[in-house]
GROMACS .gro file of C-alpha atoms in nm:
model
   91
    1ALA     CA    1   2.697  -0.442   0.374
    2ASP     CA    2   2.385  -0.238   0.316
    3HIS     CA    3   2.138  -0.282   0.597
    4ILE     CA    4   1.768  -0.300   0.520
    5TYR     CA    5   1.543  -0.098   0.749
    6ALA     CA    6   1.177  -0.193   0.723
    7SER     CA    7   1.078   0.081   0.967
    8GLY     CA    8   1.046   0.332   0.681
    9VAL     CA    9   0.744   0.149   0.541
   10PHE     CA   10   0.500   0.250   0.814
   11PRO     CA   11   0.556   0.628   0.807
   12LEU     CA   12   0.517   0.609   0.428
   13LEU     CA   13   0.185   0.423   0.457
   14GLU     CA   14   0.063   0.661   0.725
   15SER     CA   15   0.141   0.965   0.511
   16ILE     CA   16  -0.037   0.843   0.196
   17THR     CA   17  -0.333   0.644   0.330
   18TYR     CA   18  -0.671   0.798   0.254
   19PRO     CA   19  -0.892   0.850   0.566
   20THR     CA   20  -1.165   0.604   0.458
   21ILE     CA   21  -0.918   0.321   0.396
   22TYR     CA   22  -0.798   0.074   0.651
   23TYR     CA   23  -0.563  -0.218   0.616
   24THR     CA   24  -0.647  -0.563   0.748
   25ASP     CA   25  -0.321  -0.735   0.651
   26VAL     CA   26   0.030  -0.617   0.564
   27GLN     CA   27   0.290  -0.849   0.414
   28LEU     CA   28   0.636  -0.702   0.357
   29ASN     CA   29   0.894  -0.886   0.150
   30THR     CA   30   1.230  -0.710   0.171
   31THR     CA   31   1.392  -0.958  -0.070
   32ASP     CA   32   1.187  -0.839  -0.368
   33SER     CA   33   1.083  -0.502  -0.217
   34THR     CA   34   0.711  -0.570  -0.229
   35LEU     CA   35   0.439  -0.476   0.014
   36VAL     CA   36   0.109  -0.664  -0.017
   37LEU     CA   37  -0.178  -0.480   0.148
   38SER     CA   38  -0.525  -0.617   0.212
   39GLY     CA   39  -0.783  -0.370   0.325
   40ILE     CA   40  -1.127  -0.219   0.320
   41ALA     CA   41  -1.238   0.099   0.148
   42ALA     CA   42  -1.564   0.278   0.220
   43ASP     CA   43  -1.648   0.267  -0.153
   44PHE     CA   44  -1.486   0.256  -0.498
   45ASN     CA   45  -1.432   0.632  -0.495
   46SER     CA   46  -1.225   0.598  -0.176
   47LEU     CA   47  -1.024   0.318  -0.336
   48SER     CA   48  -0.965   0.536  -0.643
   49LEU     CA   49  -0.844   0.820  -0.422
   50GLN     CA   50  -0.614   0.577  -0.243
   51LEU     CA   51  -0.462   0.467  -0.573
   52ARG     CA   52  -0.392   0.836  -0.645
   53GLY     CA   53  -0.212   0.847  -0.311
   54TYR     CA   54   0.018   0.567  -0.427
   55ASP     CA   55   0.069   0.756  -0.754
   56SER     CA   56   0.173   1.065  -0.558
   57ALA     CA   57   0.456   0.872  -0.390
   58LYS     CA   58   0.641   0.770  -0.708
   59ASP     CA   59   0.977   0.834  -0.540
   60MET     CA   60   0.895   0.560  -0.286
   61ILE     CA   61   0.651   0.336  -0.478
   62SER     CA   62   0.782   0.241  -0.821
   63SER     CA   63   0.460   0.066  -0.928
   64TYR     CA   64   0.156  -0.117  -0.796
   65VAL     CA   65  -0.093  -0.381  -0.902
   66LEU     CA   66  -0.451  -0.392  -0.777
   67ASN     CA   67  -0.485  -0.769  -0.733
   68GLN     CA   68  -0.845  -0.775  -0.618
   69SER     CA   69  -1.138  -0.548  -0.541
   70ARG     CA   70  -1.490  -0.660  -0.460
   71VAL     CA   71  -1.793  -0.529  -0.280
   72VAL     CA   72  -1.869  -0.702   0.049
   73ALA     CA   73  -2.135  -0.566   0.287
   74ASN     CA   74  -2.146  -0.223   0.118
   75GLN     CA   75  -1.770  -0.182   0.141
   76VAL     CA   76  -1.489  -0.259  -0.101
   77ASN     CA   77  -1.241  -0.526   0.002
   78PHE     CA   78  -0.914  -0.496  -0.186
   79ARG     CA   79  -0.568  -0.643  -0.216
   80ILE     CA   80  -0.282  -0.450  -0.372
   81THR     CA   81   0.087  -0.517  -0.429
   82LEU     CA   82   0.321  -0.219  -0.404
   83ASN     CA   83   0.668  -0.238  -0.556
   84LEU     CA   84   0.879  -0.023  -0.330
   85SER     CA   85   1.184   0.183  -0.413
   86SER     CA   86   1.506   0.092  -0.234
   87LYS     CA   87   1.486   0.439  -0.073
   88VAL     CA   88   1.214   0.308   0.158
   89PHE     CA   89   1.461   0.069   0.321
   90LYS     CA   90   1.744   0.315   0.385
   91LYS     CA   91   1.790   0.523   0.699
   0.00000   0.00000   0.00000
């Protein structure tokens, strides 16, 4: 049987996360290969640059949906769902 290794998710996130972004919640669903990230961006420009980071990892992230973005206390709170490639879960 093919084993699923979730450990590949964190190096991927670390390599593509923009410096002014931080995540407040991470929900990984290996059954449907989704990663739901809640976080805070310094501003909308930072969030835009982060979305470009996801775009740059098309071999690992097949698509994404920005579920929510709103300004709270001069920062942008966001929630995004990443649809991950099966490559992320292989050793």
